[in-house]
Amino acid sequence: MLKKILVANRGEIACRVFATAKKMGIATVAVYSDADRDALHVQMADEAVYIGPAASSASYLVIDKIIQACLDSGADAVHPGYGFLSENSQFRDALDRAGITFIGPGKKAIESMGDKITSKLIAEKAGVNTIPGYTDVVRDADHAVEISAGIGYPVMLKASAGGGGKGMRVAMNEEECRDGFERATNEARSSFGDTRIFIEKYIQQPRHIEIQVMADSHGNVIYLGERECSIQRRHQKVIEEAPSPFLDETTRRLMGEQSCALARAVDYQSAGTVEFIADADMNFYFLEMNTRLQVEHPVTELVTGQDLVELMIRVAAGEKLPLSQEDVTLTGWAMESRVYAEDPFRNFMPSTGRLVRYAEPQGEGVRVDSGVYEGGEVSMFYDPMIAKLITYGDNRLQAIDRMVDALDHYYIRGVNHNISFLNALMVHPRFVDGRLTTNFIADEFPEGFNADLVVQDDPAVALVVVGAVHQLYEERASLLSNQLEGHEHVAATEWVVVVGEHQSAVSVELTDSGYLVSLDHPSGSSDYQVETDWCLGEPLFEATINGKSVCVQVETTQAGYRLFYRGAEINARVLSPRAAKLVAHMLIKEPADMSKFLLSPMPGLLVKLAVAVGQEVKEGEELAVVEAMKMENSLRATQDGIVASISAVEGKSLMVDEVILEFE
């Protein structure tokens, strides 16, 4: 067995590997950059080695530094996690030369499956279903247009060395094909150092389903069921689950057998994932094989009862797989939500900063894989993932219910996050029904995400909570000492809760177990019995309302209260009935007109400025390109105009809402 494992990675995946290694009694070594000196994975390891500056290109991606860290620490094995060097055959070569065990597949598998063109040819030869397309390298934009016309639009342009949604563009016509080729090439260059692009037919209304395989050095290859990863945004997975609500047993077996055939074709050893795309008729086609552990591996672990990291370690140590295909069973259902530091209300722009408050949910069937802690920082240098939230249930609906409740309990402040969006997806009727495609988010949120789009089973719950919380504040105010005699504060019991343009009358009565809240709102009048032991200042309002357990995140604002519940973000004011009548007749101040300015929608690097002062631009014309978290974001004109002034230069780091240019 291996004696000391160095994880050539950071964040939650490093912590995840350390947890299994420690369970197995294996010593652990972390590596860290300047930005990660105080990171959780550094604290969790038995020892840690510094490897350089914050930029991954100068630390986590430098092979020589990782090798030296192994030699300095005496590590006899390396687990690469995912990303960084996990699918780099040169890294595998360097470890072999140094006599260090790589916890992953061999060079042949990494190289052949890491190239999407080569992998598709191998898959075809192994009898795996493949998508029609052009598997040679596309020379330029004109060549891309020529090929796409032959295949027939829509097409998918993909970086041959790509992954994680980078270097991928869907083109519906010639114009989008030309632009997509440029964007995909630039992202491929910056992310992978490889500009090769290929093109294949884009399957409309597709489902993304992947098979987990595991193989050892003794010729044993098995598959451990599938994962449904159809809920994606910009080709990056948002929610994953196992098993898939779409597959039948026959299709599952066929996909599994083809995946194992592909693994055998490249002498695969260790954990790997074969990704497929499936159409509405359950026809499925090979996409790619990821020769590493996947981000979403926990859902497979929960439904199979297997520790995939432990299996990887044992295979790397030369052991046989401890189970056969007949031993693999799928029990229950698991969901995973990727919690990111991003703002879903601002087109999912990345967010960085300190986690001022951070509390993970707990409970039956709840698992959190994270690499952060309260007081830690989310750095601009790396992926914005905060954690993976995983729930398990006896069936799909129970797994969903536990996920919704866990998201309500997940408390994060200091950076923007996507928890509201994740919960909105979870409670969406179409998701609950399992009617999924990779276009789900684009179909259901075509104009982006906002609280008005959230489907709530009882929209009155938030209003009831506001009434109860405000009543508690009022009662506390009435108990303050040294009040002026004759002018003591008397807690009223009747209020008007204002949310947007809607007003709801609320009356609150103290009961033995909590409060009786009577609500008169646009959808009708009702009484709600609120049972709670909540105290002022607590961020989570946990209560039983009319027999149903709820958890609502509550915080005070200058104007009133902000609540987060079941994906909805609600800003509410509480007024006296008299004040509410006055407010109804007040003029609303219009926000400042910023339509003359191009603002940076995210913190990032201005990599391209496509216009000059005095230039006339047309609606839809590209103005600038901002790079954030290794993704290029093209900013285009929303109307015709003339550039009056330019406030930023290429290469400048921009803040959110920083002015790039102004129109006449």
mmCIF file of C-alpha atoms in Angstrom, residues 101-356:
data_model
loop_
_atom_site.group_PDB
_atom_site.id
_atom_site.type_symbol
_atom_site.label_atom_id
_atom_site.label_comp_id
_atom_site.label_asym_id
_atom_site.label_seq_id
_atom_site.Cartn_x
_atom_site.Cartn_y
_atom_site.Cartn_z
ATOM 1 C CA THR A 101 3.169 6.545 -8.407
ATOM 2 C CA PHE A 102 0.466 8.415 -10.313
ATOM 3 C CA ILE A 103 -3.029 7.745 -8.936
ATOM 4 C CA GLY A 104 -4.706 7.705 -12.294
ATOM 5 C CA PRO A 105 -4.574 6.071 -15.730
ATOM 6 C CA GLY A 106 -1.558 5.428 -17.936
ATOM 7 C CA LYS A 107 -0.041 7.727 -20.533
ATOM 8 C CA LYS A 108 -1.752 5.985 -23.454
ATOM 9 C CA ALA A 109 -5.218 6.573 -22.023
ATOM 10 C CA ILE A 110 -4.481 10.164 -21.035
ATOM 11 C CA GLU A 111 -3.115 11.138 -24.443
ATOM 12 C CA SER A 112 -5.641 9.310 -26.596
ATOM 13 C CA MET A 113 -8.702 10.343 -24.601
ATOM 14 C CA GLY A 114 -7.397 13.847 -23.916
ATOM 15 C CA ASP A 115 -7.570 14.638 -27.608
ATOM 16 C CA LYS A 116 -11.216 14.781 -28.666
ATOM 17 C CA ILE A 117 -10.418 14.006 -32.289
ATOM 18 C CA THR A 118 -8.311 10.957 -31.483
ATOM 19 C CA SER A 119 -10.743 9.756 -28.817
ATOM 20 C CA LYS A 120 -13.630 9.849 -31.267
ATOM 21 C CA LEU A 121 -11.736 7.722 -33.780
ATOM 22 C CA ILE A 122 -10.821 5.196 -31.074
ATOM 23 C CA ALA A 123 -14.429 5.136 -29.855
ATOM 24 C CA GLU A 124 -15.709 4.411 -33.362
ATOM 25 C CA LYS A 125 -13.233 1.537 -33.722
ATOM 26 C CA ALA A 126 -14.283 0.145 -30.315
ATOM 27 C CA GLY A 127 -17.926 0.028 -31.387
ATOM 28 C CA VAL A 128 -19.071 3.077 -29.425
ATOM 29 C CA ASN A 129 -21.834 5.252 -30.899
ATOM 30 C CA THR A 130 -20.415 8.611 -32.095
ATOM 31 C CA ILE A 131 -21.875 11.927 -33.309
ATOM 32 C CA PRO A 132 -21.593 12.800 -37.022
ATOM 33 C CA GLY A 133 -18.987 15.481 -37.642
ATOM 34 C CA TYR A 134 -15.565 16.552 -38.922
ATOM 35 C CA THR A 135 -12.853 14.921 -36.830
ATOM 36 C CA ASP A 136 -9.832 16.578 -38.434
ATOM 37 C CA VAL A 137 -8.442 19.965 -37.339
ATOM 38 C CA VAL A 138 -10.282 23.059 -38.595
ATOM 39 C CA ARG A 139 -7.800 25.463 -40.235
ATOM 40 C CA ASP A 140 -9.551 28.806 -39.864
ATOM 41 C CA ALA A 141 -12.957 30.538 -39.729
ATOM 42 C CA ASP A 142 -13.562 30.100 -43.488
ATOM 43 C CA HIS A 143 -12.813 26.404 -43.197
ATOM 44 C CA ALA A 144 -15.171 26.194 -40.197
ATOM 45 C CA VAL A 145 -17.987 27.747 -42.234
ATOM 46 C CA GLU A 146 -17.353 25.344 -45.124
ATOM 47 C CA ILE A 147 -17.407 22.296 -42.842
ATOM 48 C CA SER A 148 -20.492 23.469 -40.952
ATOM 49 C CA ALA A 149 -22.412 23.985 -44.171
ATOM 50 C CA GLY A 150 -21.627 20.389 -45.116
ATOM 51 C CA ILE A 151 -22.690 18.979 -41.736
ATOM 52 C CA GLY A 152 -25.748 21.230 -41.512
ATOM 53 C CA TYR A 153 -26.514 23.761 -38.794
ATOM 54 C CA PRO A 154 -26.672 23.776 -35.834
ATOM 55 C CA VAL A 155 -23.111 22.649 -35.118
ATOM 56 C CA MET A 156 -20.842 22.540 -32.072
ATOM 57 C CA LEU A 157 -17.318 23.953 -32.307
ATOM 58 C CA LYS A 158 -15.097 22.292 -29.697
ATOM 59 C CA ALA A 159 -11.500 22.621 -28.585
ATOM 60 C CA SER A 160 -9.746 19.306 -29.135
ATOM 61 C CA ALA A 161 -7.941 19.646 -25.790
ATOM 62 C CA GLY A 162 -10.964 21.198 -24.105
ATOM 63 C CA GLY A 163 -12.918 20.502 -20.966
ATOM 64 C CA GLY A 164 -15.038 22.224 -18.336
ATOM 65 C CA GLY A 165 -17.110 24.010 -20.985
ATOM 66 C CA LYS A 166 -14.136 26.074 -22.196
ATOM 67 C CA GLY A 167 -13.441 26.316 -25.905
ATOM 68 C CA MET A 168 -16.996 25.321 -26.874
ATOM 69 C CA ARG A 169 -19.512 27.283 -28.958
ATOM 70 C CA VAL A 170 -22.840 26.408 -30.585
ATOM 71 C CA ALA A 171 -23.374 27.990 -34.010
ATOM 72 C CA MET A 172 -26.816 28.247 -35.600
ATOM 73 C CA ASN A 173 -25.623 30.064 -38.744
ATOM 74 C CA GLU A 174 -22.534 31.274 -40.622
ATOM 75 C CA GLU A 175 -22.108 34.480 -38.584
ATOM 76 C CA GLU A 176 -22.217 32.587 -35.281
ATOM 77 C CA CYS A 177 -19.817 30.020 -36.727
ATOM 78 C CA ARG A 178 -17.186 32.645 -37.522
ATOM 79 C CA ASP A 179 -17.522 34.338 -34.160
ATOM 80 C CA GLY A 180 -17.671 31.008 -32.326
ATOM 81 C CA PHE A 181 -14.487 29.813 -34.004
ATOM 82 C CA GLU A 182 -12.618 32.913 -32.799
ATOM 83 C CA ARG A 183 -13.988 32.689 -29.242
ATOM 84 C CA ALA A 184 -13.390 28.943 -28.954
ATOM 85 C CA THR A 185 -9.851 29.279 -30.326
ATOM 86 C CA ASN A 186 -8.957 32.085 -27.913
ATOM 87 C CA GLU A 187 -10.334 30.184 -24.909
ATOM 88 C CA ALA A 188 -8.533 27.020 -26.006
ATOM 89 C CA ARG A 189 -5.266 28.947 -26.278
ATOM 90 C CA SER A 190 -5.544 30.566 -22.834
ATOM 91 C CA SER A 191 -6.884 27.494 -21.024
ATOM 92 C CA PHE A 192 -5.055 24.607 -22.685
ATOM 93 C CA GLY A 193 -2.277 26.069 -24.831
ATOM 94 C CA ASP A 194 -3.779 24.150 -27.768
ATOM 95 C CA THR A 195 -5.813 25.960 -30.452
ATOM 96 C CA ARG A 196 -7.062 22.932 -32.400
ATOM 97 C CA ILE A 197 -10.812 23.052 -33.048
ATOM 98 C CA PHE A 198 -13.098 20.376 -34.484
ATOM 99 C CA ILE A 199 -16.784 20.448 -35.399
ATOM 100 C CA GLU A 200 -19.667 18.037 -34.954
ATOM 101 C CA LYS A 201 -23.428 18.039 -35.350
ATOM 102 C CA TYR A 202 -25.233 19.690 -32.449
ATOM 103 C CA ILE A 203 -27.943 17.407 -31.063
ATOM 104 C CA GLN A 204 -30.952 19.543 -30.150
ATOM 105 C CA GLN A 205 -32.912 18.939 -26.935
ATOM 106 C CA PRO A 206 -30.158 16.635 -25.691
ATOM 107 C CA ARG A 207 -29.562 15.025 -22.324
ATOM 108 C CA HIS A 208 -26.033 14.724 -20.946
ATOM 109 C CA ILE A 209 -25.507 11.313 -19.343
ATOM 110 C CA GLU A 210 -22.170 9.890 -18.267
ATOM 111 C CA ILE A 211 -20.972 6.474 -17.147
ATOM 112 C CA GLN A 212 -18.511 5.984 -14.287
ATOM 113 C CA VAL A 213 -15.935 3.297 -15.058
ATOM 114 C CA MET A 214 -13.278 1.759 -12.849
ATOM 115 C CA ALA A 215 -10.456 -0.488 -14.055
ATOM 116 C CA ASP A 216 -7.408 -2.140 -12.499
ATOM 117 C CA SER A 217 -4.095 -3.420 -13.838
ATOM 118 C CA HIS A 218 -5.328 -7.020 -13.829
ATOM 119 C CA GLY A 219 -7.753 -6.657 -16.726
ATOM 120 C CA ASN A 220 -10.889 -5.975 -14.689
ATOM 121 C CA VAL A 221 -13.171 -3.182 -15.982
ATOM 122 C CA ILE A 222 -16.565 -2.333 -14.493
ATOM 123 C CA TYR A 223 -19.098 0.492 -14.711
ATOM 124 C CA LEU A 224 -20.795 1.930 -11.643
ATOM 125 C CA GLY A 225 -23.999 3.256 -13.136
ATOM 126 C CA GLU A 226 -24.669 6.632 -14.690
ATOM 127 C CA ARG A 227 -25.003 10.275 -13.751
ATOM 128 C CA GLU A 228 -27.440 12.714 -15.330
ATOM 129 C CA CYS A 229 -25.683 16.047 -15.877
ATOM 130 C CA SER A 230 -28.162 17.788 -18.179
ATOM 131 C CA ILE A 231 -28.645 20.901 -16.046
ATOM 132 C CA GLN A 232 -25.881 23.070 -17.468
ATOM 133 C CA ARG A 233 -25.146 26.726 -18.098
ATOM 134 C CA ARG A 234 -22.717 27.653 -20.849
ATOM 135 C CA HIS A 235 -21.753 23.961 -21.111
ATOM 136 C CA GLN A 236 -20.767 23.806 -17.447
ATOM 137 C CA LYS A 237 -22.627 21.454 -15.148
ATOM 138 C CA VAL A 238 -24.770 22.974 -12.402
ATOM 139 C CA ILE A 239 -26.716 20.022 -10.976
ATOM 140 C CA GLU A 240 -25.946 16.316 -11.273
ATOM 141 C CA GLU A 241 -27.832 13.262 -10.098
ATOM 142 C CA ALA A 242 -27.600 9.494 -9.993
ATOM 143 C CA PRO A 243 -29.231 7.534 -11.383
ATOM 144 C CA SER A 244 -30.751 9.276 -14.396
ATOM 145 C CA PRO A 245 -34.554 9.707 -14.366
ATOM 146 C CA PHE A 246 -34.466 9.069 -18.135
ATOM 147 C CA LEU A 247 -32.658 5.773 -18.714
ATOM 148 C CA ASP A 248 -34.173 2.339 -18.673
ATOM 149 C CA GLU A 249 -32.179 -0.702 -17.609
ATOM 150 C CA THR A 250 -31.471 -1.822 -21.188
ATOM 151 C CA THR A 251 -30.009 1.539 -22.234
ATOM 152 C CA ARG A 252 -28.022 1.763 -18.990
ATOM 153 C CA ARG A 253 -26.452 -1.626 -19.718
ATOM 154 C CA LEU A 254 -25.640 -0.721 -23.346
ATOM 155 C CA MET A 255 -23.999 2.559 -22.326
ATOM 156 C CA GLY A 256 -22.073 0.788 -19.582
ATOM 157 C CA GLU A 257 -20.847 -1.978 -21.872
ATOM 158 C CA GLN A 258 -19.726 0.511 -24.546
ATOM 159 C CA SER A 259 -17.913 2.535 -21.866
ATOM 160 C CA CYS A 260 -16.057 -0.548 -20.680
ATOM 161 C CA ALA A 261 -15.172 -1.445 -24.280
ATOM 162 C CA LEU A 262 -13.641 2.001 -24.744
ATOM 163 C CA ALA A 263 -11.702 1.684 -21.478
ATOM 164 C CA ARG A 264 -10.274 -1.666 -22.601
ATOM 165 C CA ALA A 265 -9.308 -0.165 -25.979
ATOM 166 C CA VAL A 266 -6.894 2.230 -24.261
ATOM 167 C CA ASP A 267 -5.698 -0.142 -21.496
ATOM 168 C CA TYR A 268 -7.438 2.013 -18.920
ATOM 169 C CA GLN A 269 -6.636 1.791 -15.204
ATOM 170 C CA SER A 270 -8.211 3.860 -12.385
ATOM 171 C CA ALA A 271 -11.438 5.903 -12.332
ATOM 172 C CA GLY A 272 -12.699 7.420 -15.558
ATOM 173 C CA THR A 273 -15.896 8.834 -16.986
ATOM 174 C CA VAL A 274 -17.342 8.267 -20.440
ATOM 175 C CA GLU A 275 -19.716 11.064 -21.389
ATOM 176 C CA PHE A 276 -22.640 10.604 -23.758
ATOM 177 C CA ILE A 277 -25.327 12.772 -25.238
ATOM 178 C CA ALA A 278 -28.795 11.230 -25.621
ATOM 179 C CA ASP A 279 -31.758 12.384 -27.684
ATOM 180 C CA ALA A 280 -35.442 12.149 -26.853
ATOM 181 C CA ASP A 281 -35.647 8.651 -28.347
ATOM 182 C CA MET A 282 -32.838 7.394 -26.079
ATOM 183 C CA ASN A 283 -30.306 7.198 -28.900
ATOM 184 C CA PHE A 284 -26.947 7.978 -27.348
ATOM 185 C CA TYR A 285 -23.625 9.195 -28.748
ATOM 186 C CA PHE A 286 -20.091 9.391 -27.372
ATOM 187 C CA LEU A 287 -18.884 12.865 -26.368
ATOM 188 C CA GLU A 288 -15.568 12.335 -24.595
ATOM 189 C CA MET A 289 -13.802 10.365 -21.903
ATOM 190 C CA ASN A 290 -12.450 12.182 -18.857
ATOM 191 C CA THR A 291 -9.374 10.341 -17.594
ATOM 192 C CA ARG A 292 -9.691 11.534 -14.008
ATOM 193 C CA LEU A 293 -12.029 11.782 -11.080
ATOM 194 C CA GLN A 294 -15.091 13.911 -11.894
ATOM 195 C CA VAL A 295 -16.403 16.819 -9.849
ATOM 196 C CA GLU A 296 -19.726 15.018 -9.548
ATOM 197 C CA HIS A 297 -18.339 11.684 -8.318
ATOM 198 C CA PRO A 298 -20.084 11.932 -4.874
ATOM 199 C CA VAL A 299 -23.519 11.082 -6.310
ATOM 200 C CA THR A 300 -22.131 7.807 -7.643
ATOM 201 C CA GLU A 301 -20.528 7.082 -4.274
ATOM 202 C CA LEU A 302 -23.838 7.549 -2.481
ATOM 203 C CA VAL A 303 -25.919 5.295 -4.728
ATOM 204 C CA THR A 304 -23.275 2.549 -5.026
ATOM 205 C CA GLY A 305 -21.785 2.689 -1.530
ATOM 206 C CA GLN A 306 -18.269 2.781 -3.020
ATOM 207 C CA ASP A 307 -15.483 5.237 -2.159
ATOM 208 C CA LEU A 308 -14.099 6.050 -5.612
ATOM 209 C CA VAL A 309 -10.986 7.734 -4.241
ATOM 210 C CA GLU A 310 -10.163 4.632 -2.205
ATOM 211 C CA LEU A 311 -10.624 2.441 -5.285
ATOM 212 C CA MET A 312 -8.270 4.730 -7.231
ATOM 213 C CA ILE A 313 -5.638 4.468 -4.506
ATOM 214 C CA ARG A 314 -5.907 0.682 -4.299
ATOM 215 C CA VAL A 315 -5.678 0.296 -8.083
ATOM 216 C CA ALA A 316 -2.613 2.576 -8.168
ATOM 217 C CA ALA A 317 -1.037 0.367 -5.493
ATOM 218 C CA GLY A 318 -1.475 -2.641 -7.793
ATOM 219 C CA GLU A 319 -4.465 -4.245 -6.079
ATOM 220 C CA LYS A 320 -7.348 -5.918 -7.887
ATOM 221 C CA LEU A 321 -10.756 -4.298 -7.822
ATOM 222 C CA PRO A 322 -12.601 -5.627 -4.757
ATOM 223 C CA LEU A 323 -15.871 -6.009 -6.696
ATOM 224 C CA SER A 324 -17.120 -7.323 -10.009
ATOM 225 C CA GLN A 325 -19.851 -5.992 -12.288
ATOM 226 C CA GLU A 326 -22.377 -8.309 -10.638
ATOM 227 C CA ASP A 327 -21.586 -6.693 -7.275
ATOM 228 C CA VAL A 328 -22.545 -3.200 -8.465
ATOM 229 C CA THR A 329 -26.010 -2.159 -7.329
ATOM 230 C CA LEU A 330 -27.740 1.213 -7.410
ATOM 231 C CA THR A 331 -29.697 2.033 -4.254
ATOM 232 C CA GLY A 332 -31.641 5.226 -3.615
ATOM 233 C CA TRP A 333 -31.065 8.583 -5.308
ATOM 234 C CA ALA A 334 -28.448 11.318 -4.981
ATOM 235 C CA MET A 335 -28.356 14.979 -6.058
ATOM 236 C CA GLU A 336 -25.394 17.363 -6.270
ATOM 237 C CA SER A 337 -25.534 21.158 -6.533
ATOM 238 C CA ARG A 338 -22.418 23.134 -7.349
ATOM 239 C CA VAL A 339 -22.261 26.145 -5.053
ATOM 240 C CA TYR A 340 -20.336 28.911 -6.791
ATOM 241 C CA ALA A 341 -19.166 32.398 -5.837
ATOM 242 C CA GLU A 342 -21.131 34.141 -8.562
ATOM 243 C CA ASP A 343 -24.095 36.480 -8.822
ATOM 244 C CA PRO A 344 -27.051 34.863 -10.613
ATOM 245 C CA PHE A 345 -28.904 38.196 -10.566
ATOM 246 C CA ARG A 346 -26.083 39.773 -12.639
ATOM 247 C CA ASN A 347 -25.752 37.149 -15.341
ATOM 248 C CA PHE A 348 -23.697 34.878 -13.054
ATOM 249 C CA MET A 349 -20.713 37.185 -12.847
ATOM 250 C CA PRO A 350 -17.906 35.747 -10.680
ATOM 251 C CA SER A 351 -17.559 37.104 -7.160
ATOM 252 C CA THR A 352 -14.434 37.211 -5.025
ATOM 253 C CA GLY A 353 -13.711 38.210 -1.456
ATOM 254 C CA ARG A 354 -13.778 37.037 2.129
ATOM 255 C CA LEU A 355 -16.377 34.627 3.495
ATOM 256 C CA VAL A 356 -17.550 36.891 6.311
#
